[in-house]
Protein backbone atom coordinates (compact mmCIF):
# COMPACT_ATOMS: atom_id res chain seq x y z
CA MET A 1 116.87 -7.33 -19.66
CA ALA A 2 115.91 -4.08 -17.48
CA ALA A 3 116.02 -0.90 -19.09
CA THR A 4 118.54 1.24 -17.59
CA THR A 5 116.10 3.88 -16.64
CA HIS A 6 114.46 1.35 -14.39
CA THR A 7 117.55 0.77 -12.19
CA VAL A 8 116.72 0.53 -8.60
CA SER A 9 118.34 2.85 -6.24
CA ASN A 10 117.69 4.66 -2.82
CA GLN A 11 115.16 1.90 -1.54
CA ALA A 12 115.16 0.56 1.87
CA PRO A 13 116.08 -3.12 1.43
CA PRO A 14 113.23 -5.68 2.55
CA LEU A 15 113.18 -5.93 6.41
CA VAL A 16 113.18 -9.71 6.58
CA GLY A 17 115.45 -12.36 8.28
CA TYR A 18 115.65 -10.67 11.48
CA ASP A 19 114.79 -11.50 15.26
CA VAL A 20 111.59 -9.78 16.24
CA TYR A 21 112.39 -10.31 20.01
CA GLY A 22 115.98 -10.11 20.26
CA THR A 23 116.25 -6.58 18.33
CA ASP A 24 113.52 -5.03 20.77
CA ARG A 25 115.45 -3.28 23.57
CA ALA A 26 112.33 -2.55 25.42
CA LEU A 27 110.83 -6.03 25.18
CA THR A 28 114.09 -7.82 25.94
CA GLU A 29 114.86 -5.65 29.02
CA GLY A 30 111.55 -5.83 30.14
CA ILE A 31 111.68 -9.56 30.05
CA ALA A 32 114.94 -9.64 31.87
CA ARG A 33 113.54 -7.36 34.64
CA HIS A 34 110.48 -9.34 35.41
CA LEU A 35 112.56 -12.72 35.49
CA ALA A 36 115.25 -11.49 37.59
CA GLY A 37 114.40 -13.35 40.58
CA ALA A 38 113.27 -16.59 38.73
CA ASP A 39 115.00 -19.60 38.28
CA PRO A 40 118.20 -19.52 36.08
CA GLU A 41 117.28 -22.31 34.02
CA LEU A 42 113.77 -20.87 33.37
CA ARG A 43 115.23 -17.41 32.31
CA ASP A 44 117.49 -19.35 30.00
CA ARG A 45 114.58 -21.46 28.50
CA ALA A 46 112.27 -18.46 28.18
CA SER A 47 114.97 -16.40 26.55
CA GLU A 48 115.87 -19.13 24.14
CA GLU A 49 112.13 -19.69 23.20
CA LEU A 50 111.39 -16.13 22.59
CA HIS A 51 114.60 -15.97 20.54
CA GLU A 52 113.54 -18.60 18.47
CA LEU A 53 109.99 -17.31 18.04
CA GLY A 54 111.25 -13.85 17.24
CA ARG A 55 113.43 -15.29 14.26
CA ALA A 56 110.59 -16.94 12.99
CA ALA A 57 108.34 -13.97 13.15
CA GLY A 58 111.09 -11.98 11.27
CA SER A 59 111.55 -14.69 8.61
CA ALA A 60 110.41 -14.32 5.05
CA GLN A 61 108.27 -17.54 5.30
CA ALA A 62 106.23 -16.01 7.98
CA GLN A 63 105.77 -12.45 6.36
CA GLU A 64 104.76 -14.63 3.28
CA TRP A 65 102.20 -16.51 5.39
CA GLY A 66 100.78 -13.10 6.50
CA VAL A 67 100.36 -11.83 2.95
CA LEU A 68 98.53 -15.18 1.87
CA ALA A 69 96.48 -15.26 4.86
CA ASN A 70 94.82 -11.87 4.20
CA GLU A 71 94.70 -11.98 0.48
CA ASN A 72 92.97 -15.29 0.85
CA PRO A 73 90.11 -14.50 3.28
CA PRO A 74 88.21 -17.40 5.02
CA LYS A 75 85.06 -18.60 3.13
CA LEU A 76 81.83 -20.07 4.52
CA ARG A 77 80.43 -23.33 3.26
CA THR A 78 77.11 -23.76 4.51
CA HIS A 79 75.94 -27.16 2.85
CA ASP A 80 77.94 -30.05 1.26
CA ARG A 81 77.26 -31.29 -2.18
CA TYR A 82 74.14 -33.62 -1.06
CA GLY A 83 72.52 -30.75 0.69
CA ASN A 84 73.58 -31.50 4.07
CA ARG A 85 74.15 -28.48 6.50
CA VAL A 86 78.03 -28.60 7.32
CA ASP A 87 78.35 -24.86 8.24
CA GLU A 88 82.24 -25.15 7.89
CA VAL A 89 84.71 -22.35 7.30
CA GLU A 90 87.73 -22.95 4.89
CA PHE A 91 91.02 -21.16 5.49
CA HIS A 92 93.93 -20.70 3.38
CA PRO A 93 96.82 -23.06 4.28
CA ALA A 94 98.95 -20.15 5.34
CA TRP A 95 96.10 -19.43 8.10
CA HIS A 96 96.87 -22.81 9.34
CA ARG A 97 100.63 -22.44 9.45
CA LEU A 98 100.38 -19.39 11.48
CA LEU A 99 97.79 -20.63 13.80
CA GLY A 100 99.90 -23.73 14.13
CA HIS A 101 103.09 -22.12 14.83
CA ALA A 102 101.36 -19.85 17.57
CA VAL A 103 99.73 -23.01 19.32
CA SER A 104 103.17 -24.96 19.32
CA ALA A 105 104.88 -21.95 20.69
CA GLY A 106 102.52 -22.16 23.77
CA LEU A 107 100.47 -19.03 23.04
CA THR A 108 97.43 -20.55 24.39
CA ASP A 109 99.20 -21.70 27.33
CA ALA A 110 99.67 -19.51 30.23
CA TRP A 111 97.81 -20.72 33.39
CA GLY A 112 99.66 -22.53 35.94
CA ARG A 113 103.15 -22.19 34.10
CA PRO A 114 105.99 -20.30 36.03
CA HIS A 115 105.63 -16.89 34.76
CA GLY A 116 103.38 -18.14 32.25
CA HIS A 117 101.63 -15.18 31.45
CA LEU A 118 104.72 -12.99 30.95
CA ARG A 119 106.12 -15.20 28.84
CA ARG A 120 102.99 -15.72 26.72
CA ALA A 121 102.48 -12.05 26.59
CA ALA A 122 105.80 -11.64 25.06
CA GLY A 123 105.34 -14.51 22.60
CA PHE A 124 102.05 -13.00 21.36
CA PHE A 125 103.58 -9.84 21.13
CA VAL A 126 106.38 -11.05 19.11
CA TRP A 127 104.46 -13.49 16.66
CA SER A 128 101.47 -11.16 16.10
CA GLN A 129 103.82 -8.72 14.21
CA ALA A 130 104.06 -11.41 11.55
CA GLU A 131 100.17 -11.53 11.33
CA ALA A 132 97.42 -10.34 13.67
CA GLY A 133 94.45 -11.76 12.56
CA HIS A 134 94.84 -15.39 13.83
CA GLY A 135 95.64 -13.89 17.12
CA CYS A 136 91.74 -13.83 17.80
CA PRO A 137 91.41 -17.61 18.26
CA VAL A 138 94.72 -17.71 20.20
CA SER A 139 93.63 -15.05 22.54
CA MET A 140 89.92 -16.68 23.07
CA THR A 141 91.54 -20.12 23.72
CA HIS A 142 93.89 -18.94 26.45
CA ALA A 143 91.16 -16.70 27.83
CA ALA A 144 88.62 -19.44 28.26
CA VAL A 145 90.52 -21.03 30.87
CA PRO A 146 89.62 -19.03 33.83
CA ALA A 147 85.77 -18.85 32.69
CA LEU A 148 85.78 -22.71 32.57
CA ARG A 149 87.26 -23.07 36.10
CA ARG A 150 84.07 -21.76 37.40
CA GLU A 151 82.79 -25.24 36.67
CA PRO A 152 85.81 -27.75 37.89
CA ALA A 153 84.32 -30.76 35.91
CA LEU A 154 84.18 -28.83 32.53
CA ALA A 155 87.67 -27.42 33.29
CA ALA A 156 89.16 -30.93 33.88
CA GLU A 157 87.83 -32.04 30.63
CA TRP A 158 88.60 -29.19 28.39
CA GLU A 159 91.49 -27.34 29.79
CA PRO A 160 94.33 -29.97 28.87
CA ARG A 161 92.96 -29.56 25.25
CA LEU A 162 93.06 -25.68 25.15
CA THR A 163 96.44 -25.34 26.70
CA SER A 164 97.89 -28.14 24.47
CA HIS A 165 100.93 -27.15 22.17
CA VAL A 166 99.02 -29.31 19.33
CA TYR A 167 97.27 -27.85 16.79
CA GLU A 168 94.43 -30.21 15.12
CA PRO A 169 92.15 -28.37 13.00
CA GLY A 170 88.93 -30.03 11.66
CA LEU A 171 85.82 -30.78 13.30
CA LYS A 172 85.37 -33.89 15.28
CA PRO A 173 84.46 -34.93 19.02
CA ALA A 174 86.76 -32.73 21.28
CA ALA A 175 87.60 -35.93 23.12
CA ARG A 176 89.45 -37.51 20.13
CA LYS A 177 91.49 -34.17 19.50
CA ALA A 178 94.82 -33.64 20.87
CA GLY A 179 94.18 -29.91 20.85
CA ALA A 180 91.30 -27.45 20.93
CA LEU A 181 90.36 -24.01 20.04
CA PHE A 182 87.86 -21.82 21.63
CA GLY A 183 85.87 -18.82 20.29
CA MET A 184 83.14 -16.92 22.04
CA GLY A 185 79.50 -15.59 21.23
CA MET A 186 78.21 -12.47 23.58
CA THR A 187 76.83 -9.83 21.53
CA GLU A 188 73.48 -9.95 19.55
CA LYS A 189 72.08 -7.41 17.27
CA GLN A 190 69.51 -5.76 19.40
CA GLY A 191 72.11 -5.07 22.21
CA GLY A 192 75.50 -4.97 21.36
CA SER A 193 77.57 -4.21 24.35
CA ASP A 194 74.44 -4.42 26.56
CA VAL A 195 74.53 -8.33 26.89
CA ARG A 196 71.91 -8.21 29.23
CA ALA A 197 69.52 -7.30 26.57
CA ASN A 198 70.32 -10.70 24.91
CA THR A 199 67.27 -12.67 23.61
CA THR A 200 68.76 -16.13 23.39
CA VAL A 201 66.89 -18.59 25.86
CA ALA A 202 68.60 -21.73 27.22
CA ARG A 203 65.85 -24.26 28.35
CA PRO A 204 67.30 -26.85 30.93
CA LEU A 205 66.93 -30.36 29.80
CA ASP A 206 67.50 -31.52 33.54
CA ALA A 207 69.30 -30.86 36.53
CA SER A 208 72.94 -32.03 35.35
CA GLY A 209 73.44 -28.61 33.51
CA GLU A 210 72.66 -29.66 30.11
CA TYR A 211 70.37 -27.01 28.21
CA LEU A 212 69.27 -26.26 24.72
CA LEU A 213 69.69 -22.87 23.34
CA THR A 214 67.64 -20.70 20.97
CA GLY A 215 68.64 -17.49 19.46
CA HIS A 216 71.56 -15.97 17.74
CA LYS A 217 74.57 -14.28 18.10
CA TRP A 218 75.40 -11.05 15.93
CA PHE A 219 79.27 -11.60 16.44
CA CYS A 220 80.69 -14.85 16.96
CA SER A 221 84.61 -14.77 16.69
CA ALA A 222 86.54 -17.84 15.12
CA PRO A 223 83.39 -19.92 14.10
CA MET A 224 85.73 -22.89 13.05
CA SER A 225 86.57 -23.35 16.67
CA ASP A 226 85.85 -26.68 18.56
CA GLY A 227 83.84 -24.79 21.48
CA PHE A 228 82.50 -21.43 22.19
CA LEU A 229 81.58 -19.59 25.48
CA VAL A 230 78.19 -17.87 25.11
CA LEU A 231 75.70 -15.71 26.90
CA ALA A 232 71.89 -16.71 27.20
CA GLN A 233 68.89 -16.05 29.34
CA ALA A 234 68.65 -19.45 31.47
CA GLY A 235 65.04 -20.99 31.72
CA ALA A 236 61.91 -21.88 29.65
CA THR A 237 61.19 -17.95 29.21
CA GLY A 238 64.61 -16.66 30.19
CA GLU A 239 63.44 -15.96 34.02
CA GLY A 240 67.01 -17.34 35.30
CA GLY A 241 68.82 -14.49 33.81
CA PRO A 242 72.37 -13.92 31.79
CA THR A 243 73.93 -17.50 32.08
CA CYS A 244 77.38 -18.52 30.73
CA PHE A 245 77.32 -21.94 28.53
CA LEU A 246 79.70 -24.01 26.83
CA VAL A 247 78.73 -24.92 23.19
CA PRO A 248 80.81 -27.60 21.30
CA ARG A 249 80.58 -27.67 17.46
CA VAL A 250 80.61 -31.27 17.70
CA LEU A 251 78.63 -33.63 19.88
CA PRO A 252 80.21 -36.31 21.72
CA ASP A 253 78.54 -38.92 19.60
CA GLY A 254 80.26 -37.44 16.47
CA THR A 255 77.33 -35.58 15.29
CA ARG A 256 77.33 -31.88 14.53
CA ASN A 257 75.74 -29.62 17.09
CA THR A 258 73.05 -27.35 15.77
CA PHE A 259 75.37 -24.12 14.99
CA ALA A 260 74.21 -22.51 11.74
CA VAL A 261 76.51 -19.90 10.34
CA GLN A 262 74.39 -17.50 8.54
CA ARG A 263 77.26 -15.47 7.16
CA LEU A 264 80.85 -14.19 7.63
CA LYS A 265 81.35 -10.31 8.48
CA ASP A 266 82.92 -8.34 5.70
CA LYS A 267 85.36 -6.50 7.90
CA LEU A 268 87.48 -3.19 7.36
CA GLY A 269 90.63 -5.29 8.56
CA ASN A 270 91.33 -8.61 10.37
CA ARG A 271 90.71 -9.97 7.11
CA SER A 272 92.54 -13.35 7.55
CA ASN A 273 90.18 -14.14 10.58
CA ALA A 274 86.35 -15.14 10.35
CA SER A 275 83.89 -13.40 12.33
CA ALA A 276 80.42 -14.66 11.82
CA GLU A 277 76.69 -14.44 12.52
CA VAL A 278 75.27 -17.74 13.84
CA GLU A 279 71.82 -19.22 14.88
CA PHE A 280 71.08 -21.79 17.73
CA ASP A 281 67.75 -23.82 17.33
CA GLY A 282 67.84 -26.56 20.09
CA THR A 283 71.57 -26.28 20.40
CA TRP A 284 73.04 -28.45 22.98
CA ALA A 285 75.04 -26.67 25.84
CA ARG A 286 76.56 -27.28 29.11
CA ARG A 287 76.30 -24.50 31.82
CA VAL A 288 79.39 -22.76 33.10
CA GLY A 289 78.90 -21.35 36.59
CA GLU A 290 75.42 -20.49 38.19
CA GLU A 291 72.39 -19.50 36.52
CA GLY A 292 71.90 -15.76 36.32
CA ARG A 293 75.80 -14.97 37.02
CA GLY A 294 77.04 -15.46 33.35
CA VAL A 295 78.16 -11.79 33.08
CA ARG A 296 80.26 -12.51 36.28
CA THR A 297 81.52 -15.82 34.83
CA ILE A 298 82.43 -14.67 31.56
CA ILE A 299 84.32 -11.39 32.83
CA ASP A 300 87.26 -13.61 33.65
CA MET A 301 87.62 -14.43 30.03
CA VAL A 302 86.91 -10.80 28.97
CA ALA A 303 89.64 -9.47 31.42
CA ALA A 304 92.24 -11.96 29.77
CA THR A 305 91.14 -10.73 26.16
CA ARG A 306 91.33 -7.37 27.06
CA LEU A 307 95.00 -7.61 27.97
CA ASP A 308 95.54 -9.28 24.65
CA CYS A 309 93.96 -6.15 23.17
CA VAL A 310 96.66 -4.09 24.58
CA THR A 311 99.30 -6.62 23.79
CA GLY A 312 98.12 -6.82 20.34
CA SER A 313 97.88 -2.94 19.88
CA ALA A 314 101.45 -2.65 21.31
CA ALA A 315 102.64 -5.17 18.57
CA LEU A 316 101.07 -3.30 15.82
CA MET A 317 102.73 -0.26 17.02
CA ARG A 318 106.12 -1.90 17.34
CA GLN A 319 106.04 -3.37 13.89
CA ALA A 320 104.86 -0.13 12.39
CA LEU A 321 107.62 1.96 14.08
CA THR A 322 110.07 -0.69 13.05
CA GLN A 323 109.13 -0.25 9.44
CA ALA A 324 109.53 3.49 9.80
CA VAL A 325 112.74 3.53 11.27
CA HIS A 326 114.06 0.85 8.98
CA HIS A 327 113.14 2.94 5.73
CA ALA A 328 114.27 6.28 7.18
CA ARG A 329 117.57 4.66 7.89
CA HIS A 330 118.18 3.54 4.26
CA ARG A 331 116.23 6.32 2.40
CA SER A 332 118.20 9.21 1.22
CA ALA A 333 116.36 12.81 0.60
CA PHE A 334 117.73 16.44 0.63
CA GLY A 335 121.26 15.51 1.03
CA GLY A 336 121.20 13.07 3.68
CA LYS A 337 119.49 9.94 5.32
CA LEU A 338 115.99 10.74 6.50
CA VAL A 339 116.87 9.32 9.86
CA ASP A 340 119.38 11.94 10.12
CA LYS A 341 116.88 14.82 9.69
CA PRO A 342 115.82 16.76 12.86
CA LEU A 343 112.18 16.76 11.85
CA MET A 344 111.90 13.11 10.76
CA ARG A 345 113.86 12.26 13.81
CA ASN A 346 111.22 14.17 15.75
CA VAL A 347 108.62 12.31 14.47
CA LEU A 348 110.41 8.82 14.94
CA ALA A 349 111.41 9.62 18.29
CA ASP A 350 107.69 10.36 19.08
CA LEU A 351 106.31 7.28 17.91
CA ALA A 352 109.23 5.36 19.68
CA LEU A 353 107.82 6.81 22.90
CA GLU A 354 104.32 5.75 22.31
CA SER A 355 105.66 2.16 21.50
CA GLU A 356 107.92 1.73 24.25
CA ALA A 357 105.35 3.09 26.89
CA ALA A 358 102.90 0.41 25.65
CA THR A 359 105.35 -2.39 25.71
CA VAL A 360 106.32 -1.63 29.26
CA LEU A 361 102.76 -1.36 30.35
CA MET A 362 101.89 -4.68 28.58
CA LEU A 363 104.57 -6.49 30.52
CA ARG A 364 103.84 -5.00 33.88
CA LEU A 365 100.23 -6.29 33.52
CA ALA A 366 101.08 -9.56 32.48
CA ALA A 367 103.38 -10.01 35.42
CA ALA A 368 100.82 -9.05 37.74
CA TYR A 369 98.78 -11.78 36.49
CA ASP A 370 101.52 -14.18 37.34
CA ALA A 371 102.01 -12.75 40.69
CA ASP A 372 98.20 -13.30 41.45
CA THR A 373 98.38 -11.62 45.08
CA GLU A 374 95.48 -9.74 46.34
CA GLN A 375 97.34 -6.32 45.57
CA GLU A 376 97.89 -7.37 41.97
CA ARG A 377 94.47 -8.55 41.31
CA ALA A 378 93.25 -5.15 42.59
CA LEU A 379 95.65 -3.22 40.52
CA LEU A 380 94.71 -5.19 37.36
CA ARG A 381 90.95 -4.37 38.14
CA LEU A 382 91.70 -0.78 37.13
CA ALA A 383 94.86 -1.08 35.03
CA VAL A 384 93.53 -3.43 32.67
CA PRO A 385 90.45 -1.46 31.11
CA ALA A 386 92.47 1.83 31.61
CA ALA A 387 95.20 0.21 29.45
CA LYS A 388 93.03 -1.22 27.03
CA TYR A 389 91.41 2.17 26.69
CA TRP A 390 94.26 4.06 25.99
CA VAL A 391 96.81 1.93 24.29
CA THR A 392 94.27 0.61 21.77
CA LYS A 393 93.32 4.23 21.11
CA ARG A 394 96.79 5.29 20.44
CA CYS A 395 97.40 2.35 17.78
CA THR A 396 95.76 3.95 14.87
CA PRO A 397 97.29 7.17 14.98
CA VAL A 398 100.67 5.50 15.41
CA VAL A 399 100.33 3.18 12.61
CA GLY A 400 99.08 6.01 10.47
CA GLU A 401 101.93 8.35 11.17
CA ALA A 402 104.41 5.53 10.46
CA LEU A 403 102.83 4.61 7.07
CA GLU A 404 103.40 8.56 6.35
CA CYS A 405 107.20 7.96 7.02
CA LEU A 406 107.40 5.97 4.13
CA GLY A 407 105.79 8.67 1.87
CA GLY A 408 103.86 6.87 -1.21
CA ASN A 409 105.86 3.55 -0.65
CA GLY A 410 103.68 3.26 2.81
CA TYR A 411 100.57 3.68 1.01
CA VAL A 412 101.16 0.57 -1.30
CA GLU A 413 99.80 -2.77 -0.18
CA GLU A 414 103.18 -4.45 -0.79
CA SER A 415 104.85 -2.25 2.15
CA GLY A 416 102.55 -4.07 4.69
CA LEU A 417 101.51 -0.90 6.17
CA PRO A 418 98.15 -0.71 5.06
CA ARG A 419 97.36 -4.13 6.40
CA LEU A 420 98.66 -2.81 9.90
CA LEU A 421 96.40 0.46 9.43
CA ARG A 422 93.39 -1.60 8.69
CA GLU A 423 93.90 -3.75 11.82
CA ALA A 424 94.80 -0.96 14.04
CA PRO A 425 91.35 0.14 15.15
CA LEU A 426 90.26 -3.48 16.00
CA ASN A 427 91.37 -3.73 19.34
CA SER A 428 89.68 -0.52 20.76
CA ILE A 429 86.22 -1.97 19.67
CA TRP A 430 86.96 -5.69 20.52
CA GLU A 431 85.98 -6.74 23.88
CA GLY A 432 84.40 -3.34 24.70
CA SER A 433 84.72 0.07 22.98
CA GLY A 434 86.25 3.09 24.55
CA ASN A 435 83.11 4.17 26.49
CA VAL A 436 82.86 0.57 27.74
CA GLN A 437 86.23 0.71 29.15
CA ALA A 438 85.86 4.11 30.78
CA LEU A 439 82.56 3.08 32.29
CA ASP A 440 84.36 -0.16 33.65
CA VAL A 441 87.05 2.16 35.38
CA LEU A 442 84.10 4.35 36.88
CA ARG A 443 82.55 1.03 38.45
CA ALA A 444 85.81 0.02 40.02
CA LEU A 445 86.45 3.40 41.33
CA GLN A 446 83.05 3.72 42.76
CA ARG A 447 82.81 0.06 44.01
CA GLU A 448 86.25 -1.18 44.79
CA PRO A 449 88.23 1.10 46.77
CA GLN A 450 91.05 -1.45 47.03
CA ALA A 451 91.49 -1.40 43.45
CA LEU A 452 92.46 2.59 43.46
CA ASP A 453 94.55 1.91 46.50
CA ALA A 454 96.42 -0.49 44.55
CA PHE A 455 96.87 1.65 41.56
CA LEU A 456 98.00 4.65 43.67
CA ARG A 457 100.63 2.63 45.26
CA GLU A 458 101.94 1.26 42.02
CA ILE A 459 102.23 4.88 40.70
CA GLY A 460 103.59 6.15 43.92
CA LEU A 461 106.53 3.93 43.43
CA ALA A 462 108.02 6.50 41.22
CA ARG A 463 107.19 9.54 43.48
CA GLY A 464 109.88 12.23 43.38
CA ALA A 465 111.57 10.94 40.32
CA ASP A 466 110.20 13.54 37.87
CA HIS A 467 108.29 16.54 38.79
CA ARG A 468 105.82 16.49 35.72
CA LEU A 469 104.80 13.07 36.93
CA ASP A 470 104.26 14.25 40.37
CA GLY A 471 102.45 17.25 39.09
CA ALA A 472 100.16 14.71 36.91
CA VAL A 473 99.54 12.42 39.71
CA LYS A 474 98.23 15.61 41.76
CA ASP A 475 96.17 16.70 38.90
CA LEU A 476 94.63 13.24 38.74
CA LEU A 477 93.92 13.12 42.37
CA THR A 478 92.08 16.38 42.28
CA GLU A 479 89.84 14.88 39.18
CA LEU A 480 89.09 11.89 41.41
CA ALA A 481 88.20 13.99 44.37
CA ASP A 482 85.04 14.90 42.73
CA LEU A 483 82.92 12.09 41.08
CA GLU A 484 79.68 14.01 40.56
CA GLY A 485 78.78 13.96 37.17
CA VAL A 486 81.84 11.94 36.24
CA GLU A 487 80.45 9.85 33.41
CA ALA A 488 80.88 12.94 31.11
CA ARG A 489 84.61 13.22 32.35
CA ALA A 490 85.25 9.56 32.32
CA ARG A 491 87.52 9.46 29.29
CA ARG A 492 89.57 12.22 30.76
CA ILE A 493 90.20 10.47 33.90
CA VAL A 494 91.04 7.15 32.26
CA GLU A 495 93.28 8.90 29.93
CA ARG A 496 95.17 10.48 32.85
CA MET A 497 95.49 7.27 34.78
CA ALA A 498 96.83 5.34 31.74
CA LEU A 499 99.31 8.25 31.02
CA VAL A 500 100.52 8.52 34.71
CA LEU A 501 100.86 4.61 34.88
CA GLN A 502 102.94 4.64 31.65
CA GLY A 503 104.79 7.43 33.20
CA SER A 504 105.57 6.12 36.39
CA LEU A 505 107.01 2.65 34.67
CA LEU A 506 109.00 4.42 32.22
CA VAL A 507 110.55 6.65 35.13
CA ARG A 508 111.47 3.48 36.96
CA TRP A 509 112.76 1.31 34.13
CA ALA A 510 113.53 3.02 30.79
CA PRO A 511 116.73 5.01 29.83
CA PRO A 512 116.59 8.69 31.16
CA GLU A 513 116.39 10.08 27.61
CA VAL A 514 112.90 7.98 27.13
CA ALA A 515 111.52 8.72 30.39
CA ASP A 516 112.47 12.58 30.17
CA ALA A 517 110.86 12.63 26.64
CA PHE A 518 107.66 10.92 27.86
CA CYS A 519 107.13 12.94 30.85
CA ALA A 520 107.72 16.36 29.01
CA SER A 521 105.41 15.65 26.19
CA ARG A 522 102.52 13.34 27.69
CA LEU A 523 102.68 14.72 31.18
CA GLY A 524 104.37 18.08 31.10
CA GLY A 525 102.48 19.51 28.05
CA ASP A 526 105.44 20.48 26.13
CA ARG A 527 104.04 19.15 22.81
CA GLY A 528 101.91 20.00 19.95
CA HIS A 529 98.87 18.08 18.77
CA ALA A 530 100.58 15.96 16.06
CA PHE A 531 103.35 13.48 16.23
CA GLY A 532 106.91 15.06 15.56
CA THR A 533 106.26 18.03 18.00
CA LEU A 534 108.57 17.07 20.79
CA PRO A 535 110.54 19.63 22.33
CA HIS A 536 113.82 20.03 20.38
CA THR A 537 116.05 20.18 23.51
CA LEU A 538 115.49 16.55 24.07
CA ASP A 539 117.81 13.74 23.14
CA LEU A 540 115.64 12.62 20.30
CA ALA A 541 118.44 10.91 18.49
CA ALA A 542 119.04 8.49 21.59
CA VAL A 543 115.34 7.65 21.52
CA VAL A 544 115.35 6.62 17.90
CA GLU A 545 118.71 4.85 18.28
CA ARG A 546 116.92 2.69 20.91
CA ALA A 547 114.14 1.68 18.52
CA ARG A 548 116.11 0.82 15.57
CA ILE A 549 116.82 -2.80 14.20
CA PRO A 550 120.74 -3.28 14.24
CA GLY A 551 122.34 -3.83 10.95
C-alpha cells in the first residue's frame, strides 16, 4: 500500500497512444500541399499509410521497443564455439521489430514510386520519432539504389531486394533472400572525410569487374547488412584511383566473404545501431561504375543520405518539441499551467518555429527529388548540403532546450529526452560534418552557376511578401558577389542560404503568425542569443497552439 506522502499529482500523463503523423499540422499540411495535384486515390492511400504509421510510432509498443533497443545495444560475435570466424553482430529483438516495421512500411522504397520520395520522407520522419538508431540501415539501403544504377546489371540484381517490403535478417546469399539491407564503408583512419587518402586497394581478378580488396574501414555502418558500397584504390598498387565497389557479406556459393569486424564503436548516442571497424583481406567485390570515378559514383548515395540527415534531425526536433509542449500543458507552477506562462510560451514558440522550418524544408527537398527536372536537380545541388548543414546544426540546441522545459524530469532517462539529446549531434557529423557541407556548397557556387540560379528562383517565389526576407536575400547576394577568401566565410554564407530558403517557404505556406515570427527573429534580427527571446509582440500563443498534440 502506497504511503500517503507519495501520492502522485501535477505530473504530465505519458505521451502515448497518439498519431505522430495526424497530430503534426506542419507535416500533414505539407503532404496535402505537395500531393494536391496527385491522383486522388494515391492521395488517399498515402494519407492512410502515414496515419497508420503515425499511430504505430505513437504506440506504447513502439516506445518500448525504442527503450529496449537502446538499453540492449548490439554485441559482436567474432567466432563460433569451434573457433571459426563468423563476424556476426547480434541485436535485441526490439531492434528487429523496429527495423522490420520500417521495411514493411516501405521506408527503403522510394525510387520509381509516384511521389515516392515525399511519401518515404514523411514516413521516415514519423517512424524515426519512435527510435532513431535503426534509421541508419534504412537510410543507406534506400540511398544505395542510385549508385547501383551506374552499373545496370548490378542494379537489376540488387534493386528489387533493397526496395522490398520484406525484412529478412540473417546472413545467407542475397539471391535466396526476399529482402536485403545495405551498409556503407567510405572513411579510413588516416583520412576521414578525405576519402582520396584511402589506402584500401582493389586488385582486379579479370575484365569482368570482379576484384579482391585489401585494407580497412574506420567506420562501417550497419555491419550486419547483406551488402556494402565501399571505396578503394583500383589496380594492383592503387593506380586506378578511388573506385566504388559492392562487397557482399555472403558469397553466391553460400560461403562468408572475408569481412573481419574488428570491433564495434562505443558511441555517444545511436546506441541501438552498430558501427564497426572492418578489415578486408582478399575480400571479393564487384566494381560499381568506372575505375577512378568512385567518389562521383557514391556521391549519389551520399546526397540521398544527407537528405535523410535533414529528415532525421527534423524528426528529433519535432519529438523533443512535442514532449516539451505536452509537459507544459499538464504541469502547473506558480499558480497556473506552464504553457500559459509568458516566458515558457516564448521558449516553446521559439522551438516550434525551428521545428516547423525544418519540416517544411525537408518536405520541399523530397518533393524536388520526385519532380526530377533539370531545375529541381540544380536546386538540390545547393539546397541539400545547405539544409544538411543548418538543420542538423540546430538539432542539438533545440533538443537541449526542450529537455530543460521538463526541468529535472527531462534529465532523467525515463523521460526519453536524454536519448534524444545523445542522438542529436549525429546527423551533423554523419555524411560529412559542417565544414564538409559548407565546402560542398562553395564548390557548387563556383562551378555550377545553374545551381545558384535555381536557388535564387526558388527563394524569389516569395519576393515582396515580407520586407525582412527581402532584406536578408539582398544581404545574401552581397555576400555572394565577393567570393575572394570565401572559405573563411563559408559557414556564414551557408547559414544565410538555409535561413532565407526556410523563410521563403514559410512565407509562402505557413500561417501568418509562424512566418511573421520566423522572419522577425531569424531574418530581421529581433531576437536574443537563446531560445525564448522572441519579440513579445508576436502571436506566440498561436504558434504554440499549432505545435501541440490535441487532447
